[in-house]
Amino acid sequence: MAMAWMLVAMLALVTGDAKCSHVPGDPAAQQIVQFKQRTEGPVGILKTSAGSPIEYKEGYSSITSNLIQHEYLMDSLTHLVRERLPERIVHAKAGGAFGYFEVTHDISHLCKAKLFESIGKKTPVAARFSPVVVERGGIDTSRDARGFAVKFYTEEGNFDIVGFNTPMYVYKDPLLFTTFVHSQKRNPATNLNDLNMFWDFLTLRPESLHMFLLIFSDRGIPDGYRHMPGFGIHTFEVYNDHGETSYLRFHFVPDAGIRNLNSEEGRRLAADDPDYATRDLYNAIAKGDFPSWTVAVQILSLEDVKRMPFDPFDVTKVIPLDEFPLHPVGRFVLNKNPINYFAEIEQLAYSPANLVPGILGGPDKLFEARRLAYRDAQYYRLGANFNKIPVNCPLQTAVLNYNRDGRAPLQDNNRDNPNYFPNSFHGPVPYIDEKRPRNLQLIQDESRNFEQARELYVNELTKQERDSLVSNAVASLRQAAGFLQERAVKWFSLIHSDLGARIAHGLKSNQTNTEYHWQDY
């Protein structure tokens, strides 16, 4: 029943039947009041999890009862301590919503995936936006990168883009994932965030500074999720009906415009409304101001890939827009809030391994490692049957495979079908696609990208953004050990002598405030 209900609800989003309350003020704060207003009285008889009705006296008191025989107490008390899932190691806190993706421009000559097959086609989507480092109870306005994940519920299965709000990523070598996460999280001895660890990683892996130039600039704190761009990070390998390959980088541009907060605004909101971005997203949808993003791609041919002066599959680099401009593909709209956050957002499971015919994914080593890491994380958090949780189910196609048993949910557990393959008894069989190409095989080397970081600093950041970058970097570096400051200044100087000089001057300054305003040298 839950699966059928969700399918109806998600398809309603696609056809435009989503209902909107158009509630003025703060709908998030009034949610429970609105529930009372739209129900005439108690919605039903209180029952145990096994379906037995609770008698009035048992429901209101346990003081005079034999506690072991007080089933309502036993049922609720033993459930309470099991109500939490293991927290995500990164991206623990998030806002999310549901909606649809609509094709506006034809790219079927590049990619045979059915979600792109015709102009006007709509596909249900689920989106989740998340700071990287903060814990689940943390603030929405940290100076941090943000996850930007979109799940497309296509008729060929789920396709996930697990992206970021920056067009580049931190590192190229997946071996660094554990090191990066540990260095950004809490010191195991003090249980405090430690800027010595933070800057040690950045200065030992200077390719990471490209991304952190943006994070320390005015673009480091998005003004809510509705004004935040998204990027697929990887260069995706796709193919058409003839087996011809192309290479795409996905961009999501907010139709309401990109807006960010400065450090002071971020600190104020951290104190006044730590859930600012989550609240803003919920309220906008509840009021009918549906957030939307234009989906576009940069397109490379195999010949383009071969002649590039750098590795176009290096996630710490960007593909230059002046040489490979954006081509619009569609638009995705969020028009439905979750009804139950835990069921629909906390259990929402993304994986780069969720691909569909026509999309082979990124051929780079980081993408390859993420295919394992995300699946393993969901197994740990949600169990082996996490794709049978309603919000993760492929809504538009029946799933037939040879997976069986395990922790609930099981659904029908594939009924009485054969449970091994190959078999001679009419079990499901693979489909044949003689045009499907093999993944491009790469040999990747160490990432070196000071050139792109320099281009970002000189030609893409405004003077105000350069000032903020220096101010925010100095404020953070001041709390790190002296040798880390020296190492950081060295790398910043290699990016650009002006940047290194400004940061060195700021570190030597006796000023204690965290705002620095510099003139161009």
Short mmCIF file of C-alpha atoms in Angstrom, two decimals:
data_model
loop_
_atom_site.label_atom_id
_atom_site.label_comp_id
_atom_site.label_asym_id
_atom_site.label_seq_id
_atom_site.Cartn_x
_atom_site.Cartn_y
_atom_site.Cartn_z
CA MET A 1 0.00 0.00 0.00
CA ALA A 2 2.79 2.43 0.87
CA MET A 3 4.48 1.79 -2.45
CA ALA A 4 1.26 2.30 -4.41
CA TRP A 5 0.47 5.49 -2.51
CA MET A 6 3.88 6.92 -3.22
CA LEU A 7 3.69 6.04 -6.91
CA VAL A 8 0.37 7.89 -7.22
CA ALA A 9 1.73 10.89 -5.32
CA MET A 10 4.94 11.14 -7.34
CA LEU A 11 3.19 10.77 -10.69
CA ALA A 12 0.75 13.46 -9.61
CA LEU A 13 3.70 15.81 -9.32
CA VAL A 14 4.62 15.10 -12.92
CA THR A 15 1.15 15.75 -14.26
CA GLY A 16 0.81 18.96 -12.29
CA ASP A 17 -1.76 17.74 -9.77
CA ALA A 18 0.28 18.64 -6.70
CA LYS A 19 -1.84 20.55 -4.19
CA CYS A 20 -0.56 23.74 -2.61
CA SER A 21 -1.96 25.27 0.54
CA HIS A 22 -0.79 28.81 -0.29
CA VAL A 23 -0.35 29.40 3.42
CA PRO A 24 0.78 32.92 4.37
CA GLY A 25 3.42 33.63 7.00
CA ASP A 26 5.55 30.72 8.14
CA PRO A 27 3.95 27.42 7.02
CA ALA A 28 6.74 25.37 8.57
CA ALA A 29 6.02 26.82 12.00
CA GLN A 30 2.27 26.29 11.56
CA GLN A 31 2.36 22.75 10.16
CA ILE A 32 0.88 21.04 13.19
CA VAL A 33 -1.76 23.78 13.57
CA GLN A 34 -2.78 23.25 9.95
CA PHE A 35 -3.08 19.51 10.60
CA LYS A 36 -5.58 20.23 13.37
CA GLN A 37 -7.54 22.60 11.15
CA ARG A 38 -7.96 20.08 8.34
CA THR A 39 -9.02 17.20 10.62
CA GLU A 40 -12.36 17.18 12.43
CA GLY A 41 -11.14 15.27 15.45
CA PRO A 42 -8.87 12.35 16.36
CA VAL A 43 -7.88 10.58 13.17
CA GLY A 44 -8.53 7.15 14.67
CA ILE A 45 -8.14 4.78 17.61
CA LEU A 46 -4.65 4.55 19.15
CA LYS A 47 -3.17 1.09 18.64
CA THR A 48 -0.01 -0.87 19.33
CA SER A 49 2.37 -1.56 16.47
CA ALA A 50 0.73 -4.99 16.18
CA GLY A 51 -2.67 -3.36 15.65
CA SER A 52 -4.26 -3.91 19.05
CA PRO A 53 -6.39 -0.96 20.30
CA ILE A 54 -5.22 0.86 23.43
CA GLU A 55 -7.77 1.27 26.23
CA TYR A 56 -8.21 4.79 27.65
CA LYS A 57 -6.68 4.17 31.10
CA GLU A 58 -3.68 2.35 29.63
CA GLY A 59 -3.09 5.20 27.19
CA TYR A 60 -2.92 7.90 29.85
CA SER A 61 -1.10 6.30 32.76
CA SER A 62 1.20 3.45 33.76
CA ILE A 63 1.75 4.40 37.40
CA THR A 64 -0.64 1.82 38.88
CA SER A 65 0.03 -0.91 36.32
CA ASN A 66 2.19 -3.99 36.08
CA LEU A 67 4.67 -2.43 33.66
CA ILE A 68 5.62 -5.60 31.79
CA GLN A 69 1.94 -6.19 31.06
CA HIS A 70 1.38 -2.54 30.05
CA GLU A 71 1.67 -3.14 26.33
CA TYR A 72 1.42 0.52 25.27
CA LEU A 73 4.34 1.42 27.54
CA MET A 74 6.42 -1.56 26.40
CA ASP A 75 5.64 -0.95 22.73
CA SER A 76 6.46 2.78 22.77
CA LEU A 77 9.44 2.62 25.16
CA THR A 78 11.29 -0.14 23.32
CA HIS A 79 10.63 1.56 19.98
CA LEU A 80 11.90 4.97 21.10
CA VAL A 81 15.50 3.86 21.58
CA ARG A 82 15.49 2.37 18.08
CA GLU A 83 14.15 5.42 16.25
CA ARG A 84 17.44 6.73 14.88
CA LEU A 85 19.42 5.55 11.91
CA PRO A 86 23.19 5.83 11.95
CA GLU A 87 23.94 9.40 10.93
CA ARG A 88 25.53 10.01 7.57
CA ILE A 89 29.26 10.62 8.05
CA VAL A 90 29.05 13.62 5.72
CA HIS A 91 25.95 15.43 4.43
CA ALA A 92 24.16 14.46 7.65
CA LYS A 93 21.86 17.49 7.72
CA ALA A 94 19.65 18.27 4.75
CA GLY A 95 16.58 19.83 3.28
CA GLY A 96 14.69 18.06 0.54
CA ALA A 97 11.57 18.03 -1.58
CA PHE A 98 9.90 16.38 -4.57
CA GLY A 99 8.87 17.51 -8.00
CA TYR A 100 9.51 16.83 -11.66
CA PHE A 101 12.03 17.27 -14.46
CA GLU A 102 10.71 18.45 -17.83
CA VAL A 103 12.64 18.22 -21.08
CA THR A 104 12.82 21.55 -22.92
CA HIS A 105 15.53 20.79 -25.49
CA ASP A 106 16.25 17.62 -27.43
CA ILE A 107 19.53 15.80 -26.67
CA SER A 108 18.35 12.36 -27.81
CA HIS A 109 21.00 12.50 -30.56
CA LEU A 110 23.58 12.42 -27.72
CA CYS A 111 21.91 10.25 -25.08
CA LYS A 112 19.32 7.49 -25.53
CA ALA A 113 18.09 7.62 -21.90
CA LYS A 114 14.29 7.76 -21.98
CA LEU A 115 14.08 10.64 -19.53
CA PHE A 116 15.51 12.84 -22.34
CA GLU A 117 13.59 11.26 -25.25
CA SER A 118 11.12 14.04 -26.14
CA ILE A 119 10.47 17.70 -25.47
CA GLY A 120 7.78 18.12 -22.84
CA LYS A 121 8.40 14.76 -21.18
CA LYS A 122 8.18 14.88 -17.38
CA THR A 123 9.93 12.61 -14.90
CA PRO A 124 9.39 12.61 -11.10
CA VAL A 125 12.40 13.74 -9.06
CA ALA A 126 13.52 13.87 -5.44
CA ALA A 127 16.14 16.45 -4.44
CA ARG A 128 18.27 16.66 -1.30
CA PHE A 129 20.51 19.62 -0.38
CA SER A 130 23.05 19.33 2.42
CA PRO A 131 26.06 21.00 4.05
CA VAL A 132 29.03 18.63 3.91
CA VAL A 133 30.62 18.81 7.34
CA VAL A 134 28.00 19.77 9.94
CA GLU A 135 26.25 17.10 11.96
CA ARG A 136 22.53 16.46 11.69
CA GLY A 137 21.71 19.01 14.39
CA GLY A 138 24.10 21.66 13.04
CA ILE A 139 23.49 24.95 11.29
CA ASP A 140 22.43 25.62 7.71
CA THR A 141 24.71 28.64 7.29
CA SER A 142 28.15 27.13 7.80
CA ARG A 143 30.97 28.16 5.45
CA ASP A 144 31.08 24.85 3.67
CA ALA A 145 30.37 23.13 0.37
CA ARG A 146 26.85 21.79 -0.18
CA GLY A 147 25.62 18.56 -1.63
CA PHE A 148 23.18 18.89 -4.54
CA ALA A 149 21.60 15.48 -5.22
CA VAL A 150 18.77 14.73 -7.65
CA LYS A 151 17.05 11.36 -8.12
CA PHE A 152 15.17 10.89 -11.41
CA TYR A 153 12.48 8.17 -11.14
CA THR A 154 12.60 7.06 -14.79
CA GLU A 155 10.77 4.16 -16.43
CA GLU A 156 14.17 2.52 -16.91
CA GLY A 157 15.01 2.73 -13.22
CA ASN A 158 16.44 5.44 -11.00
CA PHE A 159 19.12 7.80 -12.27
CA ASP A 160 20.98 9.76 -9.57
CA ILE A 161 23.20 12.79 -9.95
CA VAL A 162 25.04 13.15 -6.65
CA GLY A 163 26.58 16.57 -7.13
CA PHE A 164 27.75 19.68 -5.32
CA ASN A 165 27.09 23.41 -5.37
CA THR A 166 30.62 24.00 -6.69
CA PRO A 167 31.63 23.10 -10.26
CA MET A 168 34.72 21.27 -8.99
CA TYR A 169 35.48 18.82 -6.20
CA VAL A 170 38.21 18.62 -3.55
CA TYR A 171 40.44 15.76 -4.67
CA LYS A 172 40.93 13.48 -7.65
CA ASP A 173 42.27 10.32 -5.96
CA PRO A 174 39.54 8.34 -4.10
CA LEU A 175 42.18 7.13 -1.64
CA LEU A 176 41.94 10.61 -0.07
CA PHE A 177 38.25 10.31 0.84
CA THR A 178 38.83 8.97 4.35
CA THR A 179 41.66 11.43 4.96
CA PHE A 180 39.60 14.39 3.81
CA VAL A 181 36.55 13.46 5.87
CA HIS A 182 38.57 12.83 9.04
CA SER A 183 40.45 16.10 8.65
CA GLN A 184 37.20 18.07 8.30
CA LYS A 185 35.41 16.41 11.20
CA ARG A 186 36.12 16.43 14.94
CA ASN A 187 39.51 15.86 16.52
CA PRO A 188 39.26 12.38 18.13
CA ALA A 189 40.99 13.60 21.31
CA THR A 190 39.15 16.89 21.88
CA ASN A 191 35.87 16.17 20.04
CA LEU A 192 36.21 19.65 18.54
CA ASN A 193 36.56 20.85 14.98
CA ASP A 194 40.27 21.43 14.51
CA LEU A 195 41.61 24.00 12.04
CA ASN A 196 45.10 22.48 12.26
CA MET A 197 43.68 19.28 10.78
CA PHE A 198 41.65 21.26 8.26
CA TRP A 199 44.57 23.31 6.95
CA ASP A 200 46.98 20.39 7.11
CA PHE A 201 44.87 18.55 4.53
CA LEU A 202 44.41 21.58 2.28
CA THR A 203 48.12 22.42 2.24
CA LEU A 204 49.23 18.81 1.78
CA ARG A 205 46.83 18.44 -1.17
CA PRO A 206 46.95 21.89 -2.81
CA GLU A 207 44.66 20.82 -5.66
CA SER A 208 41.89 21.21 -3.06
CA LEU A 209 42.47 24.98 -2.91
CA HIS A 210 40.66 25.46 -6.22
CA MET A 211 37.35 24.50 -4.58
CA PHE A 212 38.15 26.30 -1.34
CA LEU A 213 38.76 29.59 -3.14
CA LEU A 214 35.01 29.52 -3.73
CA ILE A 215 34.17 28.37 -0.22
CA PHE A 216 36.18 31.19 1.37
CA SER A 217 34.75 33.75 -1.06
CA ASP A 218 31.26 35.26 -0.84
CA ARG A 219 29.98 32.10 -2.53
CA GLY A 220 30.74 29.96 0.51
CA ILE A 221 27.36 30.39 2.25
CA PRO A 222 24.34 30.00 -0.07
CA ASP A 223 21.29 32.12 0.74
CA GLY A 224 19.06 29.11 1.15
CA TYR A 225 18.79 26.18 -1.21
CA ARG A 226 16.45 27.89 -3.71
CA HIS A 227 19.26 30.21 -4.80
CA MET A 228 22.00 27.57 -4.89
CA PRO A 229 23.42 26.20 -8.15
CA GLY A 230 24.27 22.55 -8.64
CA PHE A 231 26.91 20.69 -10.60
CA GLY A 232 27.28 17.01 -11.46
CA ILE A 233 31.09 17.36 -10.93
CA HIS A 234 31.94 14.33 -13.08
CA THR A 235 32.15 14.29 -16.86
CA PHE A 236 29.48 11.70 -17.68
CA GLU A 237 29.92 9.29 -20.58
CA VAL A 238 26.63 8.89 -22.51
CA TYR A 239 25.65 7.18 -25.75
CA ASN A 240 22.87 7.35 -28.33
CA ASP A 241 20.85 4.70 -30.18
CA HIS A 242 23.76 4.11 -32.56
CA GLY A 243 26.26 3.48 -29.76
CA GLU A 244 28.04 6.81 -30.39
CA THR A 245 29.49 8.34 -27.23
CA SER A 246 29.53 11.90 -25.92
CA TYR A 247 30.69 13.41 -22.65
CA LEU A 248 28.50 15.71 -20.57
CA ARG A 249 28.91 17.87 -17.49
CA PHE A 250 25.58 18.69 -15.82
CA HIS A 251 24.78 22.18 -14.49
CA PHE A 252 21.71 23.22 -12.48
CA VAL A 253 21.13 26.98 -12.55
CA PRO A 254 18.50 28.36 -10.11
CA ASP A 255 15.81 30.26 -12.00
CA ALA A 256 15.41 32.61 -9.02
CA GLY A 257 19.06 33.63 -9.37
CA ILE A 258 22.18 32.77 -7.39
CA ARG A 259 22.35 34.48 -3.99
CA ASN A 260 24.76 34.08 -1.11
CA LEU A 261 25.24 35.33 2.45
CA ASN A 262 28.26 37.12 3.85
CA SER A 263 29.98 35.93 7.02
CA GLU A 264 28.10 38.29 9.33
CA GLU A 265 24.72 37.30 7.91
CA GLY A 266 25.67 33.64 8.24
CA ARG A 267 26.65 34.08 11.89
CA ARG A 268 23.47 35.99 12.70
CA LEU A 269 21.26 33.36 11.13
CA ALA A 270 23.22 30.58 12.86
CA ALA A 271 22.08 32.10 16.15
CA ASP A 272 18.57 33.21 15.16
CA ASP A 273 17.49 30.40 12.81
CA PRO A 274 19.97 27.51 12.48
CA ASP A 275 17.53 25.75 10.11
CA TYR A 276 17.28 28.78 7.82
CA ALA A 277 17.80 27.02 4.47
CA THR A 278 15.54 24.09 5.33
CA ARG A 279 12.78 26.42 6.55
CA ASP A 280 13.10 28.66 3.49
CA LEU A 281 12.73 25.71 1.11
CA TYR A 282 9.73 24.28 2.96
CA ASN A 283 7.94 27.62 3.20
CA ALA A 284 8.49 28.54 -0.43
CA ILE A 285 6.92 25.29 -1.61
CA ALA A 286 4.07 25.54 0.92
CA LYS A 287 3.25 29.03 -0.38
CA GLY A 288 3.28 27.93 -4.00
CA ASP A 289 6.54 29.68 -4.87
CA PHE A 290 7.98 26.51 -6.38
CA PRO A 291 11.79 26.55 -6.71
CA SER A 292 13.11 25.60 -10.13
CA TRP A 293 16.43 25.11 -11.86
CA THR A 294 17.40 25.16 -15.52
CA VAL A 295 19.29 21.97 -16.37
CA ALA A 296 22.06 22.40 -18.93
CA VAL A 297 25.08 20.41 -20.11
CA GLN A 298 28.51 21.06 -21.48
CA ILE A 299 29.12 18.69 -24.40
CA LEU A 300 32.45 17.14 -25.39
CA SER A 301 33.17 14.66 -28.15
CA LEU A 302 35.83 11.97 -27.91
CA GLU A 303 38.00 14.18 -30.13
CA ASP A 304 37.54 17.06 -27.67
CA VAL A 305 38.58 14.77 -24.82
CA LYS A 306 41.74 13.71 -26.67
CA ARG A 307 42.88 17.26 -27.48
CA MET A 308 42.16 18.81 -24.07
CA PRO A 309 45.32 20.29 -22.48
CA PHE A 310 44.26 18.76 -19.15
CA ASP A 311 42.34 15.72 -17.94
CA PRO A 312 38.63 16.58 -18.57
CA PHE A 313 37.66 13.81 -16.14
CA ASP A 314 39.61 15.44 -13.29
CA VAL A 315 36.92 16.50 -10.83
CA THR A 316 39.17 19.18 -9.29
CA LYS A 317 39.04 21.04 -12.61
CA VAL A 318 36.28 22.76 -14.56
CA ILE A 319 35.59 22.57 -18.28
CA PRO A 320 35.93 26.15 -19.62
CA LEU A 321 32.55 27.61 -20.51
CA ASP A 322 33.93 29.86 -23.22
CA GLU A 323 35.09 26.82 -25.16
CA PHE A 324 32.25 24.47 -24.18
CA PRO A 325 29.16 26.61 -23.53
CA LEU A 326 26.04 25.44 -21.74
CA HIS A 327 23.32 23.74 -23.79
CA PRO A 328 19.90 23.76 -22.11
CA VAL A 329 18.25 20.38 -21.60
CA GLY A 330 15.31 20.95 -19.28
CA ARG A 331 14.01 22.32 -16.05
CA PHE A 332 13.35 20.71 -12.73
CA VAL A 333 10.75 22.03 -10.33
CA LEU A 334 10.15 21.20 -6.66
CA ASN A 335 6.44 21.42 -5.88
CA LYS A 336 5.85 19.01 -2.98
CA ASN A 337 7.21 19.05 0.55
CA PRO A 338 7.82 15.77 2.38
CA ILE A 339 4.88 14.65 4.46
CA ASN A 340 7.16 12.81 6.87
CA TYR A 341 10.77 13.98 6.92
CA PHE A 342 12.29 10.78 8.32
CA ALA A 343 10.52 8.47 5.89
CA GLU A 344 11.06 10.58 2.79
CA ILE A 345 14.27 12.58 3.28
CA GLU A 346 16.31 10.85 5.99
CA GLN A 347 15.78 7.49 4.26
CA LEU A 348 16.35 8.95 0.80
CA ALA A 349 19.36 7.06 -0.56
CA TYR A 350 21.45 8.28 -3.50
CA SER A 351 24.17 6.47 -5.38
CA PRO A 352 26.26 7.33 -8.44
CA ALA A 353 25.77 3.66 -9.35
CA ASN A 354 22.11 4.40 -10.16
CA LEU A 355 22.45 4.68 -13.94
CA VAL A 356 20.10 3.93 -16.82
CA PRO A 357 20.58 2.79 -20.43
CA GLY A 358 22.27 5.61 -22.32
CA ILE A 359 24.29 6.84 -19.33
CA LEU A 360 27.49 5.03 -18.41
CA GLY A 361 28.54 7.45 -15.67
CA GLY A 362 31.95 8.99 -15.15
CA PRO A 363 34.94 6.91 -16.30
CA ASP A 364 37.17 8.52 -13.65
CA LYS A 365 38.47 6.69 -10.58
CA LEU A 366 36.56 8.87 -8.11
CA PHE A 367 33.26 7.96 -9.76
CA GLU A 368 34.26 4.31 -9.67
CA ALA A 369 35.01 4.49 -5.95
CA ARG A 370 31.81 6.44 -5.21
CA ARG A 371 29.80 3.62 -6.76
CA LEU A 372 31.05 1.38 -3.97
CA ALA A 373 31.14 3.93 -1.14
CA TYR A 374 27.55 5.15 -1.53
CA ARG A 375 26.11 1.67 -1.85
CA ASP A 376 28.07 0.53 1.21
CA ALA A 377 26.85 3.55 3.20
CA GLN A 378 23.22 2.74 2.42
CA TYR A 379 23.70 -0.92 3.34
CA TYR A 380 25.09 0.19 6.69
CA ARG A 381 22.45 2.81 7.40
CA LEU A 382 19.32 1.31 5.86
CA GLY A 383 20.00 -2.39 5.28
CA ALA A 384 20.36 -4.58 2.21
CA ASN A 385 16.82 -3.78 1.04
CA PHE A 386 17.20 0.01 1.08
CA ASN A 387 15.95 0.23 -2.51
CA LYS A 388 12.64 -1.27 -1.35
CA ILE A 389 12.00 1.66 0.99
CA PRO A 390 9.21 3.57 -0.84
CA VAL A 391 11.19 6.77 -1.42
CA ASN A 392 14.02 4.79 -3.03
CA CYS A 393 11.90 2.45 -5.15
CA PRO A 394 12.04 2.76 -8.93
CA LEU A 395 8.53 4.15 -9.25
CA GLN A 396 7.89 3.57 -12.93
CA THR A 397 9.23 0.07 -13.47
CA ALA A 398 8.78 -3.34 -11.85
CA VAL A 399 11.95 -4.71 -10.24
CA LEU A 400 12.82 -8.33 -10.98
CA ASN A 401 16.10 -9.75 -9.68
CA TYR A 402 17.58 -12.56 -7.63
CA ASN A 403 18.06 -10.68 -4.36
CA ARG A 404 16.20 -12.30 -1.50
CA ASP A 405 15.53 -11.98 2.22
CA GLY A 406 17.44 -9.72 4.60
CA ARG A 407 16.18 -6.96 6.87
CA ALA A 408 12.77 -5.45 6.10
CA PRO A 409 11.27 -4.01 3.99
CA LEU A 410 10.93 -7.03 1.74
CA GLN A 411 7.77 -6.15 -0.24
CA ASP A 412 6.83 -9.44 -1.94
CA ASN A 413 10.43 -10.75 -1.76
CA ASN A 414 10.16 -11.61 -5.49
CA ARG A 415 7.34 -14.05 -4.68
CA ASP A 416 7.88 -17.60 -5.96
CA ASN A 417 10.21 -16.68 -8.83
CA PRO A 418 13.41 -18.70 -9.20
CA ASN A 419 16.13 -17.32 -6.93
CA TYR A 420 19.26 -18.10 -8.94
CA PHE A 421 20.64 -17.17 -12.35
CA PRO A 422 21.06 -18.54 -14.91
CA ASN A 423 18.15 -20.93 -14.63
CA SER A 424 15.96 -23.05 -16.92
CA PHE A 425 12.64 -22.06 -15.32
CA HIS A 426 11.69 -18.70 -16.84
CA GLY A 427 13.30 -16.41 -14.29
CA PRO A 428 14.16 -12.83 -15.40
CA VAL A 429 16.94 -12.48 -17.97
CA PRO A 430 19.24 -9.57 -19.01
CA TYR A 431 18.32 -7.44 -21.98
CA ILE A 432 20.51 -7.23 -25.08
CA ASP A 433 21.93 -3.93 -26.35
CA GLU A 434 24.43 -4.58 -29.10
CA LYS A 435 25.05 -0.84 -29.51
CA ARG A 436 26.11 -0.25 -25.91
CA PRO A 437 29.75 0.91 -25.87
CA ARG A 438 32.32 -0.07 -23.27
CA ASN A 439 33.30 2.47 -20.66
CA LEU A 440 36.22 4.66 -21.63
CA GLN A 441 39.36 3.31 -19.94
CA LEU A 442 41.44 6.02 -18.29
CA ILE A 443 44.93 6.27 -16.89
CA GLN A 444 44.81 9.23 -14.51
CA ASP A 445 47.75 11.01 -12.94
CA GLU A 446 48.11 13.42 -10.00
CA SER A 447 46.03 16.57 -10.21
CA ARG A 448 47.77 19.92 -10.82
CA ASN A 449 45.49 22.85 -11.29
CA PHE A 450 47.00 26.14 -10.11
CA GLU A 451 46.20 27.52 -13.57
CA GLN A 452 42.47 27.13 -13.08
CA ALA A 453 42.62 28.41 -9.51
CA ARG A 454 44.53 31.47 -10.81
CA GLU A 455 41.91 32.00 -13.53
CA LEU A 456 39.18 31.84 -10.90
CA TYR A 457 40.92 34.36 -8.65
CA VAL A 458 41.86 36.86 -11.36
CA ASN A 459 39.01 36.73 -13.86
CA GLU A 460 35.96 35.17 -12.20
CA LEU A 461 35.86 36.55 -8.67
CA THR A 462 34.86 40.19 -8.31
CA LYS A 463 36.99 42.57 -6.27
CA GLN A 464 34.53 42.22 -3.38
CA GLU A 465 34.70 38.44 -3.61
CA ARG A 466 38.52 38.56 -3.60
CA ASP A 467 38.41 40.76 -0.51
CA SER A 468 36.04 38.35 1.22
CA LEU A 469 38.19 35.39 0.21
CA VAL A 470 41.25 36.97 1.86
CA SER A 471 39.27 38.00 4.94
CA ASN A 472 37.69 34.59 5.48
CA ALA A 473 40.87 32.63 4.75
CA VAL A 474 42.88 34.80 7.17
CA ALA A 475 40.23 34.44 9.88
CA SER A 476 40.44 30.67 9.58
CA LEU A 477 44.24 30.42 9.14
CA ARG A 478 44.87 32.58 12.23
CA GLN A 479 43.73 29.63 14.34
CA ALA A 480 46.14 27.16 12.71
CA ALA A 481 49.77 26.43 13.61
CA GLY A 482 52.47 28.75 12.24
CA PHE A 483 54.04 26.18 9.91
CA LEU A 484 50.61 25.54 8.37
CA GLN A 485 50.16 29.26 7.82
CA GLU A 486 53.52 29.40 6.05
CA ARG A 487 52.65 26.41 3.89
CA ALA A 488 49.27 27.92 3.00
CA VAL A 489 50.83 31.26 2.04
CA LYS A 490 53.27 29.38 -0.21
CA TRP A 491 50.46 27.65 -2.10
CA PHE A 492 48.29 30.77 -2.27
CA SER A 493 51.28 32.65 -3.71
CA LEU A 494 51.69 29.99 -6.39
CA ILE A 495 48.05 30.50 -7.31
CA HIS A 496 48.71 34.25 -7.53
CA SER A 497 51.33 36.45 -5.91
CA ASP A 498 48.68 39.04 -4.99
CA LEU A 499 46.59 36.43 -3.15
CA GLY A 500 49.60 35.11 -1.23
CA ALA A 501 50.76 38.63 -0.31
CA ARG A 502 47.33 39.65 0.96
CA ILE A 503 46.94 36.56 3.12
CA ALA A 504 50.51 36.87 4.46
CA HIS A 505 49.88 40.53 5.33
CA GLY A 506 46.60 39.66 7.02
CA LEU A 507 48.24 36.97 9.15
CA LYS A 508 50.95 39.39 10.28
CA SER A 509 48.44 42.11 11.09
CA ASN A 510 47.61 42.89 14.73
CA GLN A 511 43.95 43.32 13.85
CA THR A 512 41.63 41.00 15.71
CA ASN A 513 38.50 41.58 13.66
CA THR A 514 37.60 39.04 11.02
CA GLU A 515 36.87 41.48 8.18
CA TYR A 516 39.70 42.69 5.93
CA HIS A 517 39.27 45.08 3.02
CA TRP A 518 42.13 45.42 0.62
CA GLN A 519 42.89 47.53 -2.39
CA ASP A 520 44.41 45.88 -5.43
CA TYR A 521 48.17 46.07 -5.27
#
